C-alpha positions as a Python dict, from the first residue, in 0.01 Angstrom:
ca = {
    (1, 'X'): (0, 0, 0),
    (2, 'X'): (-367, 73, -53),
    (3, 'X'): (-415, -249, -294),
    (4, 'X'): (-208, -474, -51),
    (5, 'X'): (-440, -332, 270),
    (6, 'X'): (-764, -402, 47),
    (7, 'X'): (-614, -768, -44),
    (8, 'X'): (-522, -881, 262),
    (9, 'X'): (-884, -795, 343),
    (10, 'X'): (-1106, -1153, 387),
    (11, 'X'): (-1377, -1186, 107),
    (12, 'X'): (-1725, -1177, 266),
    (13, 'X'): (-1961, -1353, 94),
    (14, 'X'): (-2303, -1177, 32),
    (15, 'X'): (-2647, -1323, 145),
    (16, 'X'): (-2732, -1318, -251),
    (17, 'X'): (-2439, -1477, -374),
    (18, 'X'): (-2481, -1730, -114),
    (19, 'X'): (-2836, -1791, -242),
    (20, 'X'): (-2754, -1792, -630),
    (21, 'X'): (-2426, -2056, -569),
    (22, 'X'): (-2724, -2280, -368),
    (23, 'X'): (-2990, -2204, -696),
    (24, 'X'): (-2712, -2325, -903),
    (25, 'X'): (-2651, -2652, -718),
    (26, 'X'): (-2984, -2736, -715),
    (27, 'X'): (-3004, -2695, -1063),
    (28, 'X'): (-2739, -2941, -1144),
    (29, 'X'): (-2925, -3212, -976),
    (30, 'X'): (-3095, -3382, -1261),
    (31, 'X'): (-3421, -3566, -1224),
    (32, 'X'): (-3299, -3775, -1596),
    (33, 'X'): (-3266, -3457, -1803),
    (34, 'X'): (-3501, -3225, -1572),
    (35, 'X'): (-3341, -2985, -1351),
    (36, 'X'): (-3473, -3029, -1002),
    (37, 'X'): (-3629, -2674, -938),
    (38, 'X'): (-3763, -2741, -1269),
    (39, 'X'): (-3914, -3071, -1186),
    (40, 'X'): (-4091, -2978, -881),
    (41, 'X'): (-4226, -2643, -1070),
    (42, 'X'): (-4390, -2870, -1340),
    (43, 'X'): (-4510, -3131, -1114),
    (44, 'X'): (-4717, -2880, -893),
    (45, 'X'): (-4822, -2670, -1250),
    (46, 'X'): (-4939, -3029, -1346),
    (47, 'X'): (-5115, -3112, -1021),
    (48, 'X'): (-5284, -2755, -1051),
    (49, 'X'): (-5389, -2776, -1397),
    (50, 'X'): (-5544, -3109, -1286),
    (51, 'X'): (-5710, -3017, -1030),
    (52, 'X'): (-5887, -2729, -1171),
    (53, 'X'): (-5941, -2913, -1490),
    (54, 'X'): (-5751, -2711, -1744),
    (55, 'X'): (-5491, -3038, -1884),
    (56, 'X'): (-5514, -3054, -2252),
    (57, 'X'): (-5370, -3225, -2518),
    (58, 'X'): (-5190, -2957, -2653),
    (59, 'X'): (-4818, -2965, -2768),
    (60, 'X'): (-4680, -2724, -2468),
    (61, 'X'): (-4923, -2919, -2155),
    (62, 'X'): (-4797, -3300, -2321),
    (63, 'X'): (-4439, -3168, -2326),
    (64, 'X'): (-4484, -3134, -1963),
    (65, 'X'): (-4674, -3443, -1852),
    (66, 'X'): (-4471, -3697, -2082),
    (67, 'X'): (-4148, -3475, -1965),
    (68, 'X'): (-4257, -3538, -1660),
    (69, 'X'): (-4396, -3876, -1657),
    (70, 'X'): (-4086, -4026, -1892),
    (71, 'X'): (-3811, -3850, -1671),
    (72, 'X'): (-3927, -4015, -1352),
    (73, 'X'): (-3956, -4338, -1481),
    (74, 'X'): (-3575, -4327, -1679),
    (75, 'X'): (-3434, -4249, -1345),
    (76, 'X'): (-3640, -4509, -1087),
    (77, 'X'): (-3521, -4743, -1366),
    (78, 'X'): (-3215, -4635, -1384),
    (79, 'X'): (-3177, -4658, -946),
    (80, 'X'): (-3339, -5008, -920),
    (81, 'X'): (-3075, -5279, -799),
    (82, 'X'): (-2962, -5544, -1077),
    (83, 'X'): (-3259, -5406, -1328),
    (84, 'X'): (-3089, -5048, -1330),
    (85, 'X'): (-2802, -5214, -1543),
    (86, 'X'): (-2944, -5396, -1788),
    (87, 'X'): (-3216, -5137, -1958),
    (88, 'X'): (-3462, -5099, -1593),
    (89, 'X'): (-3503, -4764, -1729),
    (90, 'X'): (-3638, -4849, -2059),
    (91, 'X'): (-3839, -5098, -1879),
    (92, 'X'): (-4032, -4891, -1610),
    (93, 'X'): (-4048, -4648, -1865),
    (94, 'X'): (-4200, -4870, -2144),
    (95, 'X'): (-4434, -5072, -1898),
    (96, 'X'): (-4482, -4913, -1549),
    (97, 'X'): (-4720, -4678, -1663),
    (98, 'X'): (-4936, -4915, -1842),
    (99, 'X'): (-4947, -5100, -1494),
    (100, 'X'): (-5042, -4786, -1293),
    (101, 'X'): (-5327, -4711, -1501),
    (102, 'X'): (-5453, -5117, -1472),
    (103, 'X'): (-5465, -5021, -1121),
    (104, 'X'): (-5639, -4662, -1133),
    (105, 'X'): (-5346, -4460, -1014),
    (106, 'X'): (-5328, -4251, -1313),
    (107, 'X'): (-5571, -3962, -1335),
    (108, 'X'): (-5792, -3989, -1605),
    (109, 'X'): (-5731, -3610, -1687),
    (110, 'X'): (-5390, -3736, -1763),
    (111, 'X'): (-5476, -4103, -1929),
    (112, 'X'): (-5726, -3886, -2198),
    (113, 'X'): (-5573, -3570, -2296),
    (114, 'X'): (-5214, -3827, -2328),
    (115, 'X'): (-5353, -4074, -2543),
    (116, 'X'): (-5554, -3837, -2780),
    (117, 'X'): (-5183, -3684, -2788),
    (118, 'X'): (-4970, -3971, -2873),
    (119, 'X'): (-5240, -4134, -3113),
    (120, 'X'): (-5304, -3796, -3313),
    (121, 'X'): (-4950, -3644, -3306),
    (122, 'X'): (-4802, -3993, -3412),
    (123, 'X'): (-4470, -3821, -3284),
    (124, 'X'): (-4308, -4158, -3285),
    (125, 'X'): (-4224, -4137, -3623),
    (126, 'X'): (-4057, -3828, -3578),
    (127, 'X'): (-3855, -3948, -3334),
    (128, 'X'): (-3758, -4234, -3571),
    (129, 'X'): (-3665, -4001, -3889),
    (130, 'X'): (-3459, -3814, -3635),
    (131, 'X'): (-3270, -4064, -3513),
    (132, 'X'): (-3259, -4239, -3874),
    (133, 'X'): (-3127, -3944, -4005),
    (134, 'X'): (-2901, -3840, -3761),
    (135, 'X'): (-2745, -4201, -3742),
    (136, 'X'): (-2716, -4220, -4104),
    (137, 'X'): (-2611, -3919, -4195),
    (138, 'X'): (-2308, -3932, -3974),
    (139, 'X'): (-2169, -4312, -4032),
    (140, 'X'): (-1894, -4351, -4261),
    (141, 'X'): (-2000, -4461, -4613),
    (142, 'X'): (-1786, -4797, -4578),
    (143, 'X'): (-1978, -4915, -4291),
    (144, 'X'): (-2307, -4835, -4454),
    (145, 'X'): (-2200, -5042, -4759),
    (146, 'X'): (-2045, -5340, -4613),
    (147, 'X'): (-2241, -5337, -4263),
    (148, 'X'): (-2597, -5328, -4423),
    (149, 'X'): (-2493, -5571, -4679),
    (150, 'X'): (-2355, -5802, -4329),
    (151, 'X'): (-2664, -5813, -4127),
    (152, 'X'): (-2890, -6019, -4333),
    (153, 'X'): (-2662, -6305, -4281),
    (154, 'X'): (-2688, -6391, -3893),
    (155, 'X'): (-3109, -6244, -3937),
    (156, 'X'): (-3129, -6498, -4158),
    (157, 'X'): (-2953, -6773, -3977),
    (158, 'X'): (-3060, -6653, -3664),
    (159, 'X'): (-3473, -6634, -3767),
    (160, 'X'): (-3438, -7031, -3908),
    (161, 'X'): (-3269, -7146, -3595),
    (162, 'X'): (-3517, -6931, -3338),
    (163, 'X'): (-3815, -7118, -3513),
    (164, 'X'): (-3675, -7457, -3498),
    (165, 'X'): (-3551, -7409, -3113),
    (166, 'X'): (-3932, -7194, -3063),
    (167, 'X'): (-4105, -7500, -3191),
    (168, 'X'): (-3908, -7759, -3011),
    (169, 'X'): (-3934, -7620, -2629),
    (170, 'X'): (-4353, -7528, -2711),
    (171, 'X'): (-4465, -7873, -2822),
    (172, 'X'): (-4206, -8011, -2543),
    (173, 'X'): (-4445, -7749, -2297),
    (174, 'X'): (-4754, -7930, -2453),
    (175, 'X'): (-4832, -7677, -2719),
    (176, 'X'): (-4994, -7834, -3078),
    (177, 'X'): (-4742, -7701, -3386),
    (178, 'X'): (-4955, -7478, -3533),
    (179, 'X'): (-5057, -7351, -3209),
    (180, 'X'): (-4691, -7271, -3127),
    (181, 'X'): (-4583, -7173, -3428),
    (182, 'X'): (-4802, -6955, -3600),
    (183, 'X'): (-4952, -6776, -3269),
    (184, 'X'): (-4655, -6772, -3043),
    (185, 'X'): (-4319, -6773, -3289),
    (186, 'X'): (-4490, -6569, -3612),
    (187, 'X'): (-4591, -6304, -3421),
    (188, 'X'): (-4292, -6251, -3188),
    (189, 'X'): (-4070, -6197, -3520),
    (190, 'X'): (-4382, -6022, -3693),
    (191, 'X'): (-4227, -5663, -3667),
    (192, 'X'): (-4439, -5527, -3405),
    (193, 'X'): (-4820, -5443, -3374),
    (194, 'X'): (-4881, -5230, -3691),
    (195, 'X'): (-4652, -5441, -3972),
    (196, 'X'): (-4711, -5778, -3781),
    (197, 'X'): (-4973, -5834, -3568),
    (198, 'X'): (-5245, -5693, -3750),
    (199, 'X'): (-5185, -5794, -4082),
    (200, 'X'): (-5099, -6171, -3965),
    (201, 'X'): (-5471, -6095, -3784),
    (202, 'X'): (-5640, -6025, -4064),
    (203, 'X'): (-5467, -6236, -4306),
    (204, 'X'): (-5511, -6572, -4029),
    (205, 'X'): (-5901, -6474, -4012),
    (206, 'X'): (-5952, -6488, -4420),
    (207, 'X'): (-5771, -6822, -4373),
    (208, 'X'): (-5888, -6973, -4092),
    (209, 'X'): (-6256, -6830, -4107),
    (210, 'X'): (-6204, -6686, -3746),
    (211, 'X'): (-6261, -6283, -3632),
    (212, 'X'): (-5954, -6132, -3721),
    (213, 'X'): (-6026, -5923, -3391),
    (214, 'X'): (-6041, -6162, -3157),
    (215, 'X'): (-5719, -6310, -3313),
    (216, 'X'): (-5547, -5967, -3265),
    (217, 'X'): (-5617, -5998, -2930),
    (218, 'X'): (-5418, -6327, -2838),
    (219, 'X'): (-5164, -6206, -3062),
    (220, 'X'): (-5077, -5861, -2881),
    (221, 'X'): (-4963, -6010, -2539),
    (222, 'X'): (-4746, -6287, -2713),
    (223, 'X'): (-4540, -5971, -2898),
    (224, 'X'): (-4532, -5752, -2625),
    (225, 'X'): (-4419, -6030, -2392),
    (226, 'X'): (-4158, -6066, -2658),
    (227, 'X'): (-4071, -5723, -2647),
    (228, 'X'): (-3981, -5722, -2299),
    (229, 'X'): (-3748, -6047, -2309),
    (230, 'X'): (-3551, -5856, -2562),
    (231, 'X'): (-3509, -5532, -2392),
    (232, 'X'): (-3389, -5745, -2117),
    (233, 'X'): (-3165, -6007, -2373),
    (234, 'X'): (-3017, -5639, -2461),
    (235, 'X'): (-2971, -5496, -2178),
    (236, 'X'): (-2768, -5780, -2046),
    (237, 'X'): (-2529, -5807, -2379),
    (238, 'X'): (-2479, -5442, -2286),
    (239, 'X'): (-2348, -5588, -1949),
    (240, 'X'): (-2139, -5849, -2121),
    (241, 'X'): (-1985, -5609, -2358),
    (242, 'X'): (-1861, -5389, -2044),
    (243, 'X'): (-1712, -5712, -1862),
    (244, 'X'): (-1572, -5782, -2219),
    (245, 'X'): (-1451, -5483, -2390),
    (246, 'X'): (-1326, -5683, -2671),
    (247, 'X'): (-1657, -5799, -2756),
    (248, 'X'): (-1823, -5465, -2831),
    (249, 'X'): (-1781, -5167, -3060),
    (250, 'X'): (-1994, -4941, -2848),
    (251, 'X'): (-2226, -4861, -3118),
    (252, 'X'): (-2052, -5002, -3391),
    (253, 'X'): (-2152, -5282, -3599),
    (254, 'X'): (-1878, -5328, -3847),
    (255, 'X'): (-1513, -5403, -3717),
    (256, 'X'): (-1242, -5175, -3788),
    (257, 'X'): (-1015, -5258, -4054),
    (258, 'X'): (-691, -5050, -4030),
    (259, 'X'): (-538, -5003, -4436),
    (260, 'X'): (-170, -4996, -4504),
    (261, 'X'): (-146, -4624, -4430),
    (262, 'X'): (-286, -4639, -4122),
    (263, 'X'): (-609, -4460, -4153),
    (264, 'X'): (-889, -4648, -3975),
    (265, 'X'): (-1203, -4738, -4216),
    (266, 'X'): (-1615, -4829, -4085),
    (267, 'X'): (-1589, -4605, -3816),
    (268, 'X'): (-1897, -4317, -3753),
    (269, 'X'): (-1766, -3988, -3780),
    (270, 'X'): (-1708, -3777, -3442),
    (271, 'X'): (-1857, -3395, -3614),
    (272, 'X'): (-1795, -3155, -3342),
    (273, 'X'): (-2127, -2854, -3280),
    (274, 'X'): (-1944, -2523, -3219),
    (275, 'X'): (-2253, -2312, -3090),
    (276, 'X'): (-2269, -2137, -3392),
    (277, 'X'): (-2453, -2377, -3627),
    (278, 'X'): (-2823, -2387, -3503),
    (279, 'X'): (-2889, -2333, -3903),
    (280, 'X'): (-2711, -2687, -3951),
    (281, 'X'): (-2978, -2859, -3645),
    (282, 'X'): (-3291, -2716, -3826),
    (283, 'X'): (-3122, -2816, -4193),
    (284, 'X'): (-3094, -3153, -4037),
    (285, 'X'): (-3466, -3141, -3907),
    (286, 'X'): (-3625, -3017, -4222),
    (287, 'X'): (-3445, -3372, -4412),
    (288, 'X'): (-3545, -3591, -4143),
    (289, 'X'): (-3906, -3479, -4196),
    (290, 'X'): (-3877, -3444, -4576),
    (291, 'X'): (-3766, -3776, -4604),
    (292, 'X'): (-4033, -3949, -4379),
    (293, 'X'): (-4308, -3783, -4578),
    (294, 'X'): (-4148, -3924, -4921),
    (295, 'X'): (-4162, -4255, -4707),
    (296, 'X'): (-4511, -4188, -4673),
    (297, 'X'): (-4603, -4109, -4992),
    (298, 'X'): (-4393, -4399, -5114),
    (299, 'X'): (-4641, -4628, -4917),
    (300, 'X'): (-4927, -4441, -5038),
    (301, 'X'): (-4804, -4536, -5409),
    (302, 'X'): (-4636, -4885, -5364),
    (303, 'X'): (-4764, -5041, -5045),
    (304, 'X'): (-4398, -5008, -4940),
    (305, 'X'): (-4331, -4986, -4551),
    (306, 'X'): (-4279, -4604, -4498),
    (307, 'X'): (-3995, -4637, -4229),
    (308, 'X'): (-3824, -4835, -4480),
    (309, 'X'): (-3844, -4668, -4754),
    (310, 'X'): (-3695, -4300, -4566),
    (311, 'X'): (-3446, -4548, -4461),
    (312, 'X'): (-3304, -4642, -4804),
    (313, 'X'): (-3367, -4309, -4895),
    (314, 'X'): (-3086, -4161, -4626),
    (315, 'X'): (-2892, -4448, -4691),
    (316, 'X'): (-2872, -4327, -5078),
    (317, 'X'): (-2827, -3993, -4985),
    (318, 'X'): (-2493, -4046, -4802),
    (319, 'X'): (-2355, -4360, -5038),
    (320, 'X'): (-2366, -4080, -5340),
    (321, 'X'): (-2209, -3821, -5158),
    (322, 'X'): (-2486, -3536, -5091),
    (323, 'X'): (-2453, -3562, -4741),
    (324, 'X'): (-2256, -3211, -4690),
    (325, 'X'): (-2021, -3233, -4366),
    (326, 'X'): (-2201, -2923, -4198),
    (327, 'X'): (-2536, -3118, -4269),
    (328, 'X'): (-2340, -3418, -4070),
    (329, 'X'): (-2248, -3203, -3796),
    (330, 'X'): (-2667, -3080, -3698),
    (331, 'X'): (-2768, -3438, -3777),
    (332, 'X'): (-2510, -3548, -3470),
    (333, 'X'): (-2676, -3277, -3290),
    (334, 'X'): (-3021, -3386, -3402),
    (335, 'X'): (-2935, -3745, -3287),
    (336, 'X'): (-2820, -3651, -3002),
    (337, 'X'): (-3111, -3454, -2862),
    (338, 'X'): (-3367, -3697, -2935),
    (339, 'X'): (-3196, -4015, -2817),
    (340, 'X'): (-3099, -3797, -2469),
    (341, 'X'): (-3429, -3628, -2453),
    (342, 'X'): (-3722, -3796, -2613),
    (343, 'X'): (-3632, -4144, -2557),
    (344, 'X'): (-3813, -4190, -2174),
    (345, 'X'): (-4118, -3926, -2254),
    (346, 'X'): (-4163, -4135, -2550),
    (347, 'X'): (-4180, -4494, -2407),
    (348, 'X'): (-4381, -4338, -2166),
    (349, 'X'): (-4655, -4152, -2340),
    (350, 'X'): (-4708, -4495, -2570),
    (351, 'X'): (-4700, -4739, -2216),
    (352, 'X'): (-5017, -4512, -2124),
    (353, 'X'): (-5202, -4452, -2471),
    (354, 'X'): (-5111, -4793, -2626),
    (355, 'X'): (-4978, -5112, -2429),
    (356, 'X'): (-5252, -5233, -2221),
    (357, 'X'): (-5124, -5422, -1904),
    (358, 'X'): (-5393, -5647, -1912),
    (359, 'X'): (-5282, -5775, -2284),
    (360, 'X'): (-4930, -5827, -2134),
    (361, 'X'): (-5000, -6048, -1823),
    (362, 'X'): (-5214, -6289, -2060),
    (363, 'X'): (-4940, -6452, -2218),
    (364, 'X'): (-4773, -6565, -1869),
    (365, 'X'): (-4838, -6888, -2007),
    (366, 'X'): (-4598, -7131, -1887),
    (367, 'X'): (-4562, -7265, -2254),
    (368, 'X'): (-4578, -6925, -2424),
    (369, 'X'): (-4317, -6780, -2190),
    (370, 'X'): (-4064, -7073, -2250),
    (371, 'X'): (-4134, -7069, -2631),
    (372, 'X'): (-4068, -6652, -2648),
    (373, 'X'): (-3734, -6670, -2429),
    (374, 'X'): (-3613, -6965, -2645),
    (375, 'X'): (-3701, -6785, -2947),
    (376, 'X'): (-3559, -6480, -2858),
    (377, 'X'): (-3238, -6632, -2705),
    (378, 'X'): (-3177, -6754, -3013),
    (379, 'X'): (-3159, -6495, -3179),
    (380, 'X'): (-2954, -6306, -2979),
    (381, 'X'): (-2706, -6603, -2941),
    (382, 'X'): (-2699, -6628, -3350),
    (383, 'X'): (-2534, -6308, -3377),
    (384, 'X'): (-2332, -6337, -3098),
    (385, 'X'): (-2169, -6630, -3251),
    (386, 'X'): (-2191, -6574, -3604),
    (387, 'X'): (-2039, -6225, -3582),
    (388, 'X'): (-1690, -6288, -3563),
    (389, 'X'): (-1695, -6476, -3889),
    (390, 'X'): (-1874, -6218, -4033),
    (391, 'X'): (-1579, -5949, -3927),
    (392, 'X'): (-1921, -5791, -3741),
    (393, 'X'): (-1895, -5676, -3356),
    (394, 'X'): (-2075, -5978, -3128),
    (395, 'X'): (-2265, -5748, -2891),
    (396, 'X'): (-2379, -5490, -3151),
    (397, 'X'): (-2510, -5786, -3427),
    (398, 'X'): (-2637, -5965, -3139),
    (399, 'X'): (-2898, -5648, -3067),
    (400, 'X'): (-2935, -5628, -3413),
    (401, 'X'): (-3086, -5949, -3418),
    (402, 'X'): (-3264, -5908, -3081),
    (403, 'X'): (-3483, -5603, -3249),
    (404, 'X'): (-3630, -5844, -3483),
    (405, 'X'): (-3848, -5963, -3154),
    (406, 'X'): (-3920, -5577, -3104),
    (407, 'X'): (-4258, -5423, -3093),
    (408, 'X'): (-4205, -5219, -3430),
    (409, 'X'): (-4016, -4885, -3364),
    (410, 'X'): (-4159, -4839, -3008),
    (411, 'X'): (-4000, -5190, -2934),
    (412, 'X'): (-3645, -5067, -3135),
    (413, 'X'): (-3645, -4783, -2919),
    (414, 'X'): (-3683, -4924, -2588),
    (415, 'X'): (-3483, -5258, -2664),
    (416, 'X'): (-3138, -5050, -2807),
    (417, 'X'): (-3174, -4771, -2499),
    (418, 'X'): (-3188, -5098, -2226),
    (419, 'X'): (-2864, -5171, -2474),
    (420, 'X'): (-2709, -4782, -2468),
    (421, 'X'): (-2683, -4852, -2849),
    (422, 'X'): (-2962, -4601, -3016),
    (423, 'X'): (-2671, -4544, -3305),
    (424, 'X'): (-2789, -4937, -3420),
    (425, 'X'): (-3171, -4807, -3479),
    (426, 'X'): (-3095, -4765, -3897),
    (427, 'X'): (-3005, -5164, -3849),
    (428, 'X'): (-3312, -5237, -3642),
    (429, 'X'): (-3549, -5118, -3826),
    (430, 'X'): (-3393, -5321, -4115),
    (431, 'X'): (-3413, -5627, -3874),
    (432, 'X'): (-3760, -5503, -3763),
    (433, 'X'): (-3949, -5392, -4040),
    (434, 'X'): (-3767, -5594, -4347),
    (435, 'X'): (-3748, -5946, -4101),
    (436, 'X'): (-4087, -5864, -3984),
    (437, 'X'): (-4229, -5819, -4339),
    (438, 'X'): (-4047, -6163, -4429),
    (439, 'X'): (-4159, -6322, -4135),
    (440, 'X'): (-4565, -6222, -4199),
    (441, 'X'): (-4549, -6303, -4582),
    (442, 'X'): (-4400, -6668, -4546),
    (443, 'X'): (-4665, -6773, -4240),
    (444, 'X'): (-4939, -6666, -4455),
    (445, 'X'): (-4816, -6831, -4745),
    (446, 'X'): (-4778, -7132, -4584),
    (447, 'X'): (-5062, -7135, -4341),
    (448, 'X'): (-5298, -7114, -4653),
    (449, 'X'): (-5142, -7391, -4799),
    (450, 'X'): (-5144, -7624, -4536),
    (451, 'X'): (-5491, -7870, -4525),
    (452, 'X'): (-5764, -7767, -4282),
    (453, 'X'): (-5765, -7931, -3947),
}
């Protein structure tokens, strides 16, 4: 009787319970990856610390501010109509920044101790063997040995055809050939600022007689112009391979091929993280960085490009088998974490320390504009045709071959998260860094051949 009286008793909530059940709701609404109590903590913390003075580029303070500063730009992106859809996150995130500090609405407290961080850290790169790692480590073997074997095919195709179209629509727009060609085309498929821009700078002043700096400088808003056609290129096939599921292999390059017995082949491995394996994560961690310094070392002996080589490296790693499935399982973790986490703060930090909104608007040339969507488009379109015959996804080798536009990793990044297809960056570097190289050695070659004008 006594437990039926006390039962049919109504529950009355406390004041505190009340309280903790609103705490909790608040903290499920997500500023990107921020909590929101969290959010407005750091913001005022930030605005104190600025006021009084006390910002500084060290690692906990730039957590905060890029935290900050790359969460609210991945979700105003993410919100705006049309834009939102097809990478606007990636984009506000990559460029609005750079604008607001054209205009003076960025603190200078905020511009310095940021750029001394992002220039001096260099945490891009860890972000790259990360991702690299993690992406590698947890593909099946057969994709890795048929899909990076694929890709050079519709690069290849897709880089002869985007010069030919690139050429045709800039001299249509009044451009001279060499104009359009080597300053416009070249650097747009250079691999980014530090594999193509600057060497194609200093390699067009020994030719042409010119300052190699002032050469850099009409060469950095053509490639970052180029950049930004691609992220949106990508985030539109992303679009296209929604409306056409058929199309896509959300994140997979190579198609599936089903054997007699049934057991699918050239599909990434789905490793499950229990809890219980935080050894696995920092296992995964320690490679990642172990193999980016033997990139850099590599360099240091060869003149090899460092991303590259810890790319081949990883890739030889899991072809021969020493890729341990518990290793597979923190790398998925690892991969995870920095493509969910790092991806805005990063795009963010380097909009403010590095791209320079000034060099961007320069190229709105009505000519250079035509010539960069043409080129691009075309290489985008390349691999969205030639896949098929290739037994490659369309969408996927289609980004593939949009990152060889891309502003080096930076440009990788931002172009496959406007795509939702960060699991492609092992391939876009390949397009990026190995195209790029390709690219930069053959204008050279030939622009010091041709006669003087």
């Amino acid at each position: 009787m006594h437990n039926a009286d006390s039962l049919a008793k109504p529950s009355v909530a406390t004041p505190g319970a009340d309280r903790g059940a609103l705490f909790g709701r608040l903290m499920d609404i997500r500023i990107s990856f921020i909590p929101l109590p969290v959010y407005l903590v750091l913001l005022a913390l930030v605005a104190g610390l600025s006021l009084t003075k006390e910002l500084k580029a060290d690692l906990p303070t730039m957590v905060a501010i890029i935290g900050l500063g790359g969460a609210t730009c991945g979700e105003i992106g993410k919100r705006l109509p049309f834009f939102g859809k097809i990478g606007g996150a990636a984009i506000v995130s990559a460029f609005l920044p750079s604008y607001l500090v054209s205009v003076g609405w960025v603190p200078q407290d905020i511009i310095a101790p940021v750029t001394t961080f992002t220039k001096s850290s260099n945490f891009i790169y860890l972000f790259v063997s990360s991702v690299v790692v993690g992406s590698i480590f947890t593909m099946d073997r057969n994709l890795i040995i048929k899909g990076f074997a694929k890709i050079f095919v519709p690069l290849l195709v897709g880089s002869v055809l985007a010069l030919f179209a690139g050429v045709a629509v800039g001299m249509l727009c009044g451009l001279e050939l060499r104009q359009v060609l080597f300053f416009v085309i070249v650097p747009v498929m250079g691999g980014g600022l530090g594999e193509g821009a600057i060497p194609l700078s200093v390699g067009y002043g020994e030719i042409l007689g010119m300052d190699s700096g002032k050469i850099l400088a009409q060469l950095l808003p053509i490639i970052l112009l180029g950049n930004l056609c691609a992220i949106l290129a990508c985030g539109a096939l992303d679009l296209l391979g929604k409306r056409y599921p058929q199309l896509t292999g959300n994140g997979r390059l190579q198609r599936l091929e089903v054997p007699q017995d049934g057991d699918k082949v050239g599909v990434e491995k789905e490793t499950r993280f229990d809890g219980q394996t935080v050894n696995q994560v920092i296992a995964a961690g320690m490679c990642a960085i172990t193999l980016y310094l033997a990139g850099v070392l590599l360099h240091a002996l060869f003149g090899l490009p460092g991303p590259v080589c810890m790319l081949f490296l990883a890739v030889l790693l899991k072809l021969f088998n020493a890729v341990p499935e518990r290793l597979e399982a923190g790398a998925q973790v690892l991969f995870k974490f920095f493509t969910t986490c790092v991806t805005y703060p990063l795009l963010f930090a380097n909009s403010i320390a590095v791209t320079h909104w000034s060099e961007l608007t320069a190229a709105f040339h009505v000519g250079n504009v035509l010539t960069i969507v043409t080129t691009v488009l075309t290489l985008v379109l390349t691999g969205l045709v030639i896949a098929r015959k290739m037994g490659m996804y369309p969408i996927e080798t289609a980004i593939v071959n949009g990152c060889h536009s891309g502003l080096g990793g930076t440009g990788d990044i931002a172009i496959l998260t406007a795509a939702n297809r960060m699991q492609l960056l092992p391939f876009a570097q390949i397009s990026t860094r190995i195209g790029g190289a390709i690219t930069v050695m053959g204008a050279l070659l030939i622009l010091a051949n041709l006669p003087p004008v």
